[in-house]
PDB file of N, CA and C in Angstrom:
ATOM      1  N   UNK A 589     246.453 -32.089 -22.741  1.00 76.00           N
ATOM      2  CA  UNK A 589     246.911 -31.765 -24.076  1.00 76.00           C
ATOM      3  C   UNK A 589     248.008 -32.725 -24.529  1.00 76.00           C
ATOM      4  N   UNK A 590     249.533 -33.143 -23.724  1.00 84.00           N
ATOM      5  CA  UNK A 590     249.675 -33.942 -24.240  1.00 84.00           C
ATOM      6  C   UNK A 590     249.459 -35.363 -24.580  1.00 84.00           C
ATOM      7  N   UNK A 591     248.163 -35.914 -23.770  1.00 88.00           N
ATOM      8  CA  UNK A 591     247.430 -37.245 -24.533  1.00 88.00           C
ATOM      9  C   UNK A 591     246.956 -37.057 -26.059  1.00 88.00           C
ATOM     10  N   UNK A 592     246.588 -36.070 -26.308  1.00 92.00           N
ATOM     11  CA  UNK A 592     245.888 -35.376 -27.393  1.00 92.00           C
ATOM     12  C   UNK A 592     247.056 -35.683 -28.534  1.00 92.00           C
ATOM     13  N   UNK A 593     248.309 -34.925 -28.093  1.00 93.00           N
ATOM     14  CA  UNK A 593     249.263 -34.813 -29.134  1.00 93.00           C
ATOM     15  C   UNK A 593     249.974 -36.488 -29.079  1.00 93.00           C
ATOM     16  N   UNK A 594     250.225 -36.928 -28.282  1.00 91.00           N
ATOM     17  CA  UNK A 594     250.765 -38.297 -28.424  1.00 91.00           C
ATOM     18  C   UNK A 594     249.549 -39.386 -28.927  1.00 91.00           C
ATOM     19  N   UNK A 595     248.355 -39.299 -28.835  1.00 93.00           N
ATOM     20  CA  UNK A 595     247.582 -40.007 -29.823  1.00 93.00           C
ATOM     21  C   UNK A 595     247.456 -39.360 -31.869  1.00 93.00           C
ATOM     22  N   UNK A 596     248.189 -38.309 -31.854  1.00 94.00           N
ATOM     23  CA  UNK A 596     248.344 -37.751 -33.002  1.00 94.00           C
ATOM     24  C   UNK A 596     249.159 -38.267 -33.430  1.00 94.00           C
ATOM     25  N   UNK A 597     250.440 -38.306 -33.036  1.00 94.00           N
ATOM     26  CA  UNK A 597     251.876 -38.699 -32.931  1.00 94.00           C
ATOM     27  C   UNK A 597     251.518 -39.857 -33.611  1.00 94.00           C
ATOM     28  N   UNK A 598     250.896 -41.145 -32.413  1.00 94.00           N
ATOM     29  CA  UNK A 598     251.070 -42.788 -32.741  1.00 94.00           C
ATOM     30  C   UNK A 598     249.787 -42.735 -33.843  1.00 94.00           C
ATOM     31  N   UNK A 599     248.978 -42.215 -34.333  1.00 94.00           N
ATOM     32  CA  UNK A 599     248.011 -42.304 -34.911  1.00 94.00           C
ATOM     33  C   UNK A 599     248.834 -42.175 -36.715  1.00 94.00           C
ATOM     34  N   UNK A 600     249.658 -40.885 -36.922  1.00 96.00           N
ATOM     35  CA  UNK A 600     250.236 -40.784 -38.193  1.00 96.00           C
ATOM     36  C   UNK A 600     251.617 -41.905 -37.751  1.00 96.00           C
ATOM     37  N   UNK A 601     252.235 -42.367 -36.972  1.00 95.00           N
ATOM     38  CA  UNK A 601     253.295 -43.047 -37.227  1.00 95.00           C
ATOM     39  C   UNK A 601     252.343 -44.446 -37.937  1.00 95.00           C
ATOM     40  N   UNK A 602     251.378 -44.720 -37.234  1.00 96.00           N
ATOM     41  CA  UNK A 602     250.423 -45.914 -37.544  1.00 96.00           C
ATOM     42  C   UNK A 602     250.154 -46.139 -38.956  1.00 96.00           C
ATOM     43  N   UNK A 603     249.798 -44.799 -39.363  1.00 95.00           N
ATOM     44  CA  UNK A 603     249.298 -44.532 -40.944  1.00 95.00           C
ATOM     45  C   UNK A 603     250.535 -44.110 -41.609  1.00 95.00           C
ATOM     46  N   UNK A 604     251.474 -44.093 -41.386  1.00 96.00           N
ATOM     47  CA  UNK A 604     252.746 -44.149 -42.217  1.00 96.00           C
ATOM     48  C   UNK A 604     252.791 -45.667 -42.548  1.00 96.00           C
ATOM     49  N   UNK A 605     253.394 -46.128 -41.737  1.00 96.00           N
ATOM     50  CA  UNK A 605     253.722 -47.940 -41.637  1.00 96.00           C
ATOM     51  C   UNK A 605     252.681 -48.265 -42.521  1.00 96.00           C
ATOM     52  N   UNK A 606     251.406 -48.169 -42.370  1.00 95.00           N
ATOM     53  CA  UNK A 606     250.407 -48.558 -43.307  1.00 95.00           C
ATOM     54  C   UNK A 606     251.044 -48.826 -44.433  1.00 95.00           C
ATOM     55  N   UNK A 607     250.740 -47.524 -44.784  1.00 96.00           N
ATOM     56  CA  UNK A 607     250.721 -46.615 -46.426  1.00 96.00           C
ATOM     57  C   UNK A 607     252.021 -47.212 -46.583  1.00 96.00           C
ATOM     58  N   UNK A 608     253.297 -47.532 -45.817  1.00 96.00           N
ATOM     59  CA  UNK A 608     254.453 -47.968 -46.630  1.00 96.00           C
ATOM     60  C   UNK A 608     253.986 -49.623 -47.044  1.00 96.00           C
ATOM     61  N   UNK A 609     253.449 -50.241 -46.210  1.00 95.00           N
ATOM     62  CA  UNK A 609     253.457 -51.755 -46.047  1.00 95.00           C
ATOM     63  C   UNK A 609     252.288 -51.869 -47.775  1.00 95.00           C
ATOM     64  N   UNK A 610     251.609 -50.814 -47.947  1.00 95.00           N
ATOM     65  CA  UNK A 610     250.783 -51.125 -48.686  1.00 95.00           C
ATOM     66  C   UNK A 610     251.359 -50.632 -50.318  1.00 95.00           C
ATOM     67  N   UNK A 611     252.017 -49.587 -50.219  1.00 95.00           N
ATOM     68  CA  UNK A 611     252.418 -49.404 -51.436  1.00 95.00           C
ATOM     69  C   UNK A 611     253.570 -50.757 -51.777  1.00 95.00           C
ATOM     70  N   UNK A 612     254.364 -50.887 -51.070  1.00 96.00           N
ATOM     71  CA  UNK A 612     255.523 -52.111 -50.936  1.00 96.00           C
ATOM     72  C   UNK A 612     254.710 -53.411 -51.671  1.00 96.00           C
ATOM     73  N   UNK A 613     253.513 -53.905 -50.744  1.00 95.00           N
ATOM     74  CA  UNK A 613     252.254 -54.734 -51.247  1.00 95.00           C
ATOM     75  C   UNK A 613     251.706 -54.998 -52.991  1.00 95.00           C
ATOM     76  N   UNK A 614     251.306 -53.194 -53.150  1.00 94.00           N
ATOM     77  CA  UNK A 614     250.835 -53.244 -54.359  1.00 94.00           C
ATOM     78  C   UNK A 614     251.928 -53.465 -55.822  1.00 94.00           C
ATOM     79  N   UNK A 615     253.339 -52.825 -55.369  1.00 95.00           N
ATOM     80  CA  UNK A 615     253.973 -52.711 -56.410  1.00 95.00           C
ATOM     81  C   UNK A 615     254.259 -54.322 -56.709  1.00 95.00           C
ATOM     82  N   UNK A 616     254.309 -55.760 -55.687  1.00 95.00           N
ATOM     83  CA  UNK A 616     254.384 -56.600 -55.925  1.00 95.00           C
ATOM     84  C   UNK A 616     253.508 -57.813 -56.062  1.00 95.00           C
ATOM     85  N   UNK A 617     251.846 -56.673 -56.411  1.00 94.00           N
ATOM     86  CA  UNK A 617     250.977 -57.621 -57.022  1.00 94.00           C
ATOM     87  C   UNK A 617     250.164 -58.110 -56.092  1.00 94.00           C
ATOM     88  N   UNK A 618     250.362 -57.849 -54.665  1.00 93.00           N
ATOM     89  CA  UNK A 618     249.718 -58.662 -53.238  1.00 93.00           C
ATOM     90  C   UNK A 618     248.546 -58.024 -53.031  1.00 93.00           C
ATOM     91  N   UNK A 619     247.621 -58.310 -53.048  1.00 91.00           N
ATOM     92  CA  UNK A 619     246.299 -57.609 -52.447  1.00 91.00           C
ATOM     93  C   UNK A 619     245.695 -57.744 -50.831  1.00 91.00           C
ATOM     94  N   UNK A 620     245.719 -56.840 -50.358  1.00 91.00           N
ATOM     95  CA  UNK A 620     245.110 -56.366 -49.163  1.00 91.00           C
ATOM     96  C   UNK A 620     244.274 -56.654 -48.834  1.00 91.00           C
ATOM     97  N   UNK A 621     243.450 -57.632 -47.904  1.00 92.00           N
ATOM     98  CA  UNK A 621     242.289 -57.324 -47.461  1.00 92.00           C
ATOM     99  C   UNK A 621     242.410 -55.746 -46.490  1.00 92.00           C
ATOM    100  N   UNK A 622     241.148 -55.213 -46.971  1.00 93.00           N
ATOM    101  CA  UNK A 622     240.887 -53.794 -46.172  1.00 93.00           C
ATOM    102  C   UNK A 622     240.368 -53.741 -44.609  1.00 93.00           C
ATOM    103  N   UNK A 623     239.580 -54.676 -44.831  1.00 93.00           N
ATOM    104  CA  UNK A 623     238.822 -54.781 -43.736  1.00 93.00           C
ATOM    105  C   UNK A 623     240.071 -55.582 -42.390  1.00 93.00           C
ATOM    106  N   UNK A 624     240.676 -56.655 -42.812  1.00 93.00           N
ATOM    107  CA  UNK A 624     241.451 -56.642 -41.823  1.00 93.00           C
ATOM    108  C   UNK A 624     243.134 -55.498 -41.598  1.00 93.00           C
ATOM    109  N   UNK A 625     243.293 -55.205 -42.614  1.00 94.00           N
ATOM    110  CA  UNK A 625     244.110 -54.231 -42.339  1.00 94.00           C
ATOM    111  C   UNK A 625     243.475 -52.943 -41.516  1.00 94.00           C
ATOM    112  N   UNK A 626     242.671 -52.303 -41.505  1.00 94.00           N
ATOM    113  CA  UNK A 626     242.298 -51.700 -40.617  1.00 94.00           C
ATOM    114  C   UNK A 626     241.901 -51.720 -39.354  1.00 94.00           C
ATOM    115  N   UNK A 627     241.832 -53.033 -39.122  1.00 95.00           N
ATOM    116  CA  UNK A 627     241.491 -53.785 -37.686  1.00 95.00           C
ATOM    117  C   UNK A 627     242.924 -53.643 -37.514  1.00 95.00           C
ATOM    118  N   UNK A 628     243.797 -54.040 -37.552  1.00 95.00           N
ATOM    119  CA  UNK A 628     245.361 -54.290 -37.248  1.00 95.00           C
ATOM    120  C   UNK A 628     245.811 -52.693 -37.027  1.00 95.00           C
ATOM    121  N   UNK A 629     245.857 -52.317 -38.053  1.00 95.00           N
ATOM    122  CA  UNK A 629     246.105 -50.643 -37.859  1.00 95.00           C
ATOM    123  C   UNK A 629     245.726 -50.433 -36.398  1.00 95.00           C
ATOM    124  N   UNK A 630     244.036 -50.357 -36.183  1.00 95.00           N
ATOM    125  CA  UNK A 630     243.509 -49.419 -35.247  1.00 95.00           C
ATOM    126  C   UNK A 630     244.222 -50.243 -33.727  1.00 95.00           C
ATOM    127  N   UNK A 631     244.272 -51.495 -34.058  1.00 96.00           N
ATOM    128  CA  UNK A 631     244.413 -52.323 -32.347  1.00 96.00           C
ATOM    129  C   UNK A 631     246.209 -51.787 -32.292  1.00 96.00           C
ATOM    130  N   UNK A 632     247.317 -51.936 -33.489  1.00 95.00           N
ATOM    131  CA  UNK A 632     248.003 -51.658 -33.067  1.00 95.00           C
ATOM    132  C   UNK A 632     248.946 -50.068 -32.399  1.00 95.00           C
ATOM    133  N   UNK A 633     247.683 -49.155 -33.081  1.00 95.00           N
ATOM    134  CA  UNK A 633     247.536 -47.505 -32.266  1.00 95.00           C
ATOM    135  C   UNK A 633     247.070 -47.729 -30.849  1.00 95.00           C
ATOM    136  N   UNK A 634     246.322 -48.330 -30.958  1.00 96.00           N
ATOM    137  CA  UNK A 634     245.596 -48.444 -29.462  1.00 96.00           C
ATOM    138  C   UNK A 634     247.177 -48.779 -28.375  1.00 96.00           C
ATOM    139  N   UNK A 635     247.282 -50.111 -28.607  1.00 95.00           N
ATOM    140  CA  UNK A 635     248.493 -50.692 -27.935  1.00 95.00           C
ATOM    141  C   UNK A 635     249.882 -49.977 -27.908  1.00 95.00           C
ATOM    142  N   UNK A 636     249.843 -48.900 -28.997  1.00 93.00           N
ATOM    143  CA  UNK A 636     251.394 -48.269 -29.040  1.00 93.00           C
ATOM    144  C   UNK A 636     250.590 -46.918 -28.059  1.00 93.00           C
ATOM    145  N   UNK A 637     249.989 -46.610 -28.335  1.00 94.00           N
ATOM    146  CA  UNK A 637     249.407 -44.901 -27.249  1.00 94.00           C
ATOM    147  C   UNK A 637     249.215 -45.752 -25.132  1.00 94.00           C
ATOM    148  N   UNK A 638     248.630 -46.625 -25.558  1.00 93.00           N
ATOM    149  CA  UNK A 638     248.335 -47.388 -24.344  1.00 93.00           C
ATOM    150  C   UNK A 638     249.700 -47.357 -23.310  1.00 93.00           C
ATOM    151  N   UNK A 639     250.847 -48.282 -23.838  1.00 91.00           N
ATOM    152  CA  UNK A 639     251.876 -48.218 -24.017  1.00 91.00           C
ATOM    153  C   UNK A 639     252.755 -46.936 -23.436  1.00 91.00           C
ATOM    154  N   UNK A 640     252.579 -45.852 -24.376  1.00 88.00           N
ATOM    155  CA  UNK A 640     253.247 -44.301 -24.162  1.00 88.00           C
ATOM    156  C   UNK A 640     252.470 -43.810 -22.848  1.00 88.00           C
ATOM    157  N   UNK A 641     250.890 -43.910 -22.630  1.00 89.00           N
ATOM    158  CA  UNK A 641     250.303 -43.328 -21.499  1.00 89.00           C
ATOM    159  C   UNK A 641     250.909 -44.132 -20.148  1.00 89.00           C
ATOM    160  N   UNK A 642     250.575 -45.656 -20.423  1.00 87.00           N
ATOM    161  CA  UNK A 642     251.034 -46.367 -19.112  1.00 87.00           C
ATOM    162  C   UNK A 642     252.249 -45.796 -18.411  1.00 87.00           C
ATOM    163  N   UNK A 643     253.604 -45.710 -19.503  1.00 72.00           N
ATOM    164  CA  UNK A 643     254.879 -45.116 -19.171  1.00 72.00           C
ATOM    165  C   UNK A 643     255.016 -43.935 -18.324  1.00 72.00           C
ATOM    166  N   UNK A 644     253.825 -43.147 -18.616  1.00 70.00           N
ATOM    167  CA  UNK A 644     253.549 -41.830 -18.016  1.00 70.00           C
ATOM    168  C   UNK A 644     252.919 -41.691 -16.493  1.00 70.00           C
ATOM    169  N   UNK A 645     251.701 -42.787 -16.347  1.00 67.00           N
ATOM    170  CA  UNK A 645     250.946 -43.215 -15.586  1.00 67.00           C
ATOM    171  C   UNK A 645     251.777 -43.577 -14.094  1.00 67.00           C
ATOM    172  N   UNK A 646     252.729 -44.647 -14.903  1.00 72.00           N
ATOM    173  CA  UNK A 646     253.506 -45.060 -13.470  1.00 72.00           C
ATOM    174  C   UNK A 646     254.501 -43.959 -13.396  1.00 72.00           C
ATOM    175  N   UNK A 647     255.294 -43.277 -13.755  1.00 70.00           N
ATOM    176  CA  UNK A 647     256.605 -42.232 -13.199  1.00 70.00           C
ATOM    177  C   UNK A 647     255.387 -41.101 -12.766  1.00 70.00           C
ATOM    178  N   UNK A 648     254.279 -40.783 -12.453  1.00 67.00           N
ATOM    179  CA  UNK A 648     253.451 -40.195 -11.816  1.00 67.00           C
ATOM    180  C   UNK A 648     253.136 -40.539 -10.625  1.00 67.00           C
ATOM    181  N   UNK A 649     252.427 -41.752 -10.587  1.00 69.00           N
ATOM    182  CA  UNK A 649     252.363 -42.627  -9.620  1.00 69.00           C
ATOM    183  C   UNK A 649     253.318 -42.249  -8.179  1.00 69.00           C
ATOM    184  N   UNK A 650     254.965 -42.693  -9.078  1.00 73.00           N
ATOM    185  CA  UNK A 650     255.981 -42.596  -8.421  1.00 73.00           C
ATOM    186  C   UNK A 650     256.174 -41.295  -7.765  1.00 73.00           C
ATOM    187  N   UNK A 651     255.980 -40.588  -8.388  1.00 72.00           N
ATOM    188  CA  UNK A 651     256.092 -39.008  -7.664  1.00 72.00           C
ATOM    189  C   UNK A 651     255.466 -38.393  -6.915  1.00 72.00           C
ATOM    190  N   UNK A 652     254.221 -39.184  -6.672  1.00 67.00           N
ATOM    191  CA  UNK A 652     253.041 -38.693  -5.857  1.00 67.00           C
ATOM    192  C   UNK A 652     253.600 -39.642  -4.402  1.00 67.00           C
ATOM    193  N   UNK A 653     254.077 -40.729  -4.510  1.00 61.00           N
ATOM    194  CA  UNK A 653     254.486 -41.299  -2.587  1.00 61.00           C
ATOM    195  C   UNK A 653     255.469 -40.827  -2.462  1.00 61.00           C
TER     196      UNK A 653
END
């Protein structure tokens, strides 16, 4: 359960940053490609949850020798 909730977690922090980077974007006229902004989005959730699990992974590790 908490993989579940910490991919929730980095998933809306992900789509915050978005949505700010993009409104910031539009009010100054810049247009978005979609298609690579969503590639960037998804790889950089991946890498921030990856990240939070690994952290978890090894102080487990550690506790088990």
């Amino acid at each position: 359960m908490k993989h579940l909730l910490k991919g929730a977690a980095v998933a809306a922090a992900v789509l915050i940053a978005v949505m700010i980077i993009n409104v910031f974007c539009n009010m100054h006229d810049i247009h978005l490609d979609q298609t690579a902004t969503a590639t960037v989005s998804a790889v950089c959730a991946m890498l921030l949850y990856r990240g939070l699990t690994r952290n978890e992974k090894n102080k487990d590790d550690r506790n088990e020798k």
